[in-house]
PDB file of C-alpha atoms in Angstrom:
ATOM      1  CA  MET A   1       0.000   0.000   0.000  1.00  0.00           C
ATOM      2  CA  LEU A   2       1.303   3.436  -0.925  1.00  0.00           C
ATOM      3  CA  SER A   3       1.631   6.099   1.719  1.00  0.00           C
ATOM      4  CA  GLY A   4       3.103   9.525   2.228  1.00  0.00           C
ATOM      5  CA  TRP A   5       2.140  13.023   1.200  1.00  0.00           C
ATOM      6  CA  VAL A   6       0.686  14.327  -2.027  1.00  0.00           C
ATOM      7  CA  TYR A   7       1.383  17.987  -2.811  1.00  0.00           C
ATOM      8  CA  TYR A   8      -0.908  20.328  -4.729  1.00  0.00           C
ATOM      9  CA  LYS A   9      -0.584  23.671  -6.416  1.00  0.00           C
ATOM     10  CA  LEU A  10      -4.133  25.037  -6.665  1.00  0.00           C
ATOM     11  CA  LYS A  11      -5.799  28.136  -8.046  1.00  0.00           C
ATOM     12  CA  LEU A  12      -9.182  29.616  -7.096  1.00  0.00           C
ATOM     13  CA  VAL A  13     -10.837  31.201 -10.121  1.00  0.00           C
ATOM     14  CA  PRO A  14     -13.551  33.876  -9.731  1.00  0.00           C
ATOM     15  CA  HIS A  15     -16.235  33.817 -12.424  1.00  0.00           C
ATOM     16  CA  ASN A  16     -17.272  37.396 -13.101  1.00  0.00           C
ATOM     17  CA  LYS A  17     -15.616  39.397 -15.882  1.00  0.00           C
ATOM     18  CA  GLU A  18     -16.744  42.725 -14.373  1.00  0.00           C
ATOM     19  CA  LYS A  19     -14.853  42.060 -11.128  1.00  0.00           C
ATOM     20  CA  ASP A  20     -11.829  40.416 -12.776  1.00  0.00           C
ATOM     21  CA  GLY A  21      -8.709  41.407 -10.847  1.00  0.00           C
ATOM     22  CA  GLU A  22     -10.705  42.935  -7.969  1.00  0.00           C
ATOM     23  CA  VAL A  23     -11.384  39.720  -6.052  1.00  0.00           C
ATOM     24  CA  ARG A  24      -9.041  39.189  -3.087  1.00  0.00           C
ATOM     25  CA  ILE A  25      -8.900  35.649  -1.755  1.00  0.00           C
ATOM     26  CA  ASP A  26      -7.618  35.076   1.779  1.00  0.00           C
ATOM     27  CA  LEU A  27      -6.807  31.919   3.714  1.00  0.00           C
ATOM     28  CA  ILE A  28     -10.268  31.787   5.316  1.00  0.00           C
ATOM     29  CA  THR A  29     -11.879  31.812   1.854  1.00  0.00           C
ATOM     30  CA  TRP A  30      -9.628  28.930   0.786  1.00  0.00           C
ATOM     31  CA  LYS A  31     -10.518  26.896   3.858  1.00  0.00           C
ATOM     32  CA  MET A  32     -14.247  27.561   3.488  1.00  0.00           C
ATOM     33  CA  PHE A  33     -14.174  26.577  -0.204  1.00  0.00           C
ATOM     34  CA  ILE A  34     -12.354  23.300   0.450  1.00  0.00           C
ATOM     35  CA  LYS A  35     -14.503  22.426   3.459  1.00  0.00           C
ATOM     36  CA  ALA A  36     -17.714  23.067   1.496  1.00  0.00           C
ATOM     37  CA  ALA A  37     -16.462  20.999  -1.457  1.00  0.00           C
ATOM     38  CA  LEU A  38     -15.470  18.055   0.744  1.00  0.00           C
ATOM     39  CA  LYS A  39     -18.779  18.179   2.602  1.00  0.00           C
ATOM     40  CA  LYS A  40     -20.900  18.387  -0.553  1.00  0.00           C
ATOM     41  CA  TYR A  41     -19.314  15.471  -2.357  1.00  0.00           C
ATOM     42  CA  HIS A  42     -18.253  13.196   0.506  1.00  0.00           C
ATOM     43  CA  GLY A  43     -20.355  14.207   3.533  1.00  0.00           C
ATOM     44  CA  LEU A  44     -18.953  13.594   7.007  1.00  0.00           C
ATOM     45  CA  PHE A  45     -16.164  11.446   5.598  1.00  0.00           C
ATOM     46  CA  GLY A  46     -15.054  14.359   3.407  1.00  0.00           C
ATOM     47  CA  GLU A  47     -15.121  16.793   6.302  1.00  0.00           C
ATOM     48  CA  GLY A  48     -12.742  14.484   8.185  1.00  0.00           C
ATOM     49  CA  ILE A  49     -10.016  14.714   5.531  1.00  0.00           C
ATOM     50  CA  GLU A  50      -6.900  16.386   6.888  1.00  0.00           C
ATOM     51  CA  TYR A  51      -5.029  18.742   4.611  1.00  0.00           C
ATOM     52  CA  TYR A  52      -2.352  21.287   5.352  1.00  0.00           C
ATOM     53  CA  PHE A  53      -1.640  24.636   3.744  1.00  0.00           C
ATOM     54  CA  LEU A  54       2.040  25.087   2.961  1.00  0.00           C
ATOM     55  CA  ASN A  55       1.548  28.569   1.537  1.00  0.00           C
ATOM     56  CA  GLN A  56      -1.232  30.763   0.157  1.00  0.00           C
ATOM     57  CA  GLN A  57      -1.033  34.026  -1.759  1.00  0.00           C
ATOM     58  CA  ASN A  58      -4.370  35.351  -3.026  1.00  0.00           C
ATOM     59  CA  ASP A  59      -5.597  32.912  -5.706  1.00  0.00           C
ATOM     60  CA  ILE A  60      -2.710  30.389  -5.526  1.00  0.00           C
ATOM     61  CA  ALA A  61      -2.206  27.925  -2.676  1.00  0.00           C
ATOM     62  CA  TYR A  62       0.013  24.940  -1.958  1.00  0.00           C
ATOM     63  CA  LEU A  63      -1.439  22.053   0.060  1.00  0.00           C
ATOM     64  CA  LYS A  64      -0.423  18.643   1.203  1.00  0.00           C
ATOM     65  CA  VAL A  65      -2.721  15.731   1.945  1.00  0.00           C
ATOM     66  CA  ASP A  66      -2.141  12.125   2.906  1.00  0.00           C
ATOM     67  CA  PHE A  67      -1.876   9.815  -0.105  1.00  0.00           C
ATOM     68  CA  VAL A  68      -4.952   7.797   0.931  1.00  0.00           C
ATOM     69  CA  ASP A  69      -7.117  10.961   0.797  1.00  0.00           C
ATOM     70  CA  LYS A  70      -5.813  12.164  -2.566  1.00  0.00           C
ATOM     71  CA  GLU A  71      -8.802  11.090  -4.683  1.00  0.00           C
ATOM     72  CA  VAL A  72     -11.352  12.460  -2.225  1.00  0.00           C
ATOM     73  CA  LEU A  73      -9.726  15.891  -2.225  1.00  0.00           C
ATOM     74  CA  GLN A  74      -9.218  15.982  -5.992  1.00  0.00           C
ATOM     75  CA  THR A  75     -12.746  14.968  -6.931  1.00  0.00           C
ATOM     76  CA  SER A  76     -14.275  17.388  -4.440  1.00  0.00           C
ATOM     77  CA  VAL A  77     -12.373  20.561  -5.263  1.00  0.00           C
ATOM     78  CA  SER A  78     -12.331  20.053  -9.016  1.00  0.00           C
ATOM     79  CA  SER A  79     -16.119  19.526  -9.172  1.00  0.00           C
ATOM     80  CA  TYR A  80     -17.338  22.163  -6.734  1.00  0.00           C
ATOM     81  CA  ILE A  81     -18.647  25.599  -7.717  1.00  0.00           C
ATOM     82  CA  SER A  82     -19.179  27.959  -4.798  1.00  0.00           C
ATOM     83  CA  GLY A  83     -22.006  30.421  -4.521  1.00  0.00           C
ATOM     84  CA  GLU A  84     -21.452  34.156  -4.323  1.00  0.00           C
ATOM     85  CA  ASP A  85     -21.346  34.076  -0.525  1.00  0.00           C
ATOM     86  CA  LEU A  86     -17.540  33.687  -0.196  1.00  0.00           C
ATOM     87  CA  VAL A  87     -16.249  36.672  -2.192  1.00  0.00           C
ATOM     88  CA  GLY A  88     -19.304  38.011  -4.022  1.00  0.00           C
ATOM     89  CA  VAL A  89     -18.796  35.910  -7.163  1.00  0.00           C
ATOM     90  CA  PRO A  90     -18.850  32.157  -7.843  1.00  0.00           C
ATOM     91  CA  LEU A  91     -15.495  30.384  -7.495  1.00  0.00           C
ATOM     92  CA  THR A  92     -14.084  27.223  -9.024  1.00  0.00           C
ATOM     93  CA  MET A  93     -10.755  25.574  -8.415  1.00  0.00           C
ATOM     94  CA  GLU A  94      -8.093  24.541 -10.897  1.00  0.00           C
ATOM     95  CA  ILE A  95      -5.562  21.888  -9.962  1.00  0.00           C
ATOM     96  CA  LEU A  96      -2.348  23.272 -11.452  1.00  0.00           C
ATOM     97  CA  GLN A  97      -0.034  20.523 -10.215  1.00  0.00           C
ATOM     98  CA  VAL A  98      -0.123  17.243  -8.288  1.00  0.00           C
ATOM     99  CA  THR A  99       3.103  15.584  -7.165  1.00  0.00           C
ATOM    100  CA  ASN A 100       4.367  13.080  -4.604  1.00  0.00           C
ATOM    101  CA  SER A 101       7.571  15.062  -4.113  1.00  0.00           C
ATOM    102  CA  VAL A 102       7.705  18.477  -2.500  1.00  0.00           C
ATOM    103  CA  THR A 103      10.941  19.199  -4.367  1.00  0.00           C
ATOM    104  CA  SER A 104       9.150  19.006  -7.716  1.00  0.00           C
ATOM    105  CA  LEU A 105       6.493  21.592  -6.831  1.00  0.00           C
ATOM    106  CA  GLU A 106       6.511  24.480  -9.300  1.00  0.00           C
ATOM    107  CA  THR A 107       7.206  27.567  -7.203  1.00  0.00           C
ATOM    108  CA  ASN A 108       8.552  31.087  -7.624  1.00  0.00           C
ATOM    109  CA  GLU A 109      11.696  32.627  -6.186  1.00  0.00           C
ATOM    110  CA  ASP A 110       9.505  34.214  -3.473  1.00  0.00           C
ATOM    111  CA  ASP A 111       8.537  30.742  -2.244  1.00  0.00           C
ATOM    112  CA  LYS A 112      12.053  29.574  -1.327  1.00  0.00           C
ATOM    113  CA  LEU A 113      11.659  30.099   2.422  1.00  0.00           C
ATOM    114  CA  TRP A 114       8.567  27.944   3.005  1.00  0.00           C
ATOM    115  CA  ILE A 115       9.500  25.316   0.408  1.00  0.00           C
ATOM    116  CA  ASN A 116      12.951  24.828   1.969  1.00  0.00           C
ATOM    117  CA  LYS A 117      11.324  24.451   5.388  1.00  0.00           C
ATOM    118  CA  GLU A 118       8.962  21.774   4.050  1.00  0.00           C
ATOM    119  CA  ILE A 119      11.837  19.927   2.341  1.00  0.00           C
ATOM    120  CA  GLU A 120      13.797  19.856   5.633  1.00  0.00           C
ATOM    121  CA  GLU A 121      10.817  18.348   7.475  1.00  0.00           C
TER     122      GLU A 121
END
C-alpha cells in the first residue's frame, strides 16, 4: 500500500468578468471553499479529511494531503462551484499541479523560504 504526502498547487478562479482582478482571496476563503467541497461530495467522511496549507497568496495555494485521501480531495475541489457568498462571485478551483515530491512543486523565487522548510521536514 502506498503512503506519504501528495502535494498540490491550486488556483481559485472567480467567475465574473466585471470584477476580474478585484477579487481578493484570503486563507479563510480557501478553507471555506475546500470544506464546502469536501462536505458536498463526501459528507462527514469528506469533512474528516486532513489537509495542510504550505503557503497561500491570493488565488494560488500549496497544500499537502495524505496519499490515501488524494482522490477524495481531488474529486471534491475540481467539481465544486461555490455560490457568491464567499467573495461576491462564484469560485471554481483549478488543480495546477499534483506531485508526490515536494521538491518538484513548481514555485517562484519568493517561495524559497517555506518550500525549503517543508523539504527539511
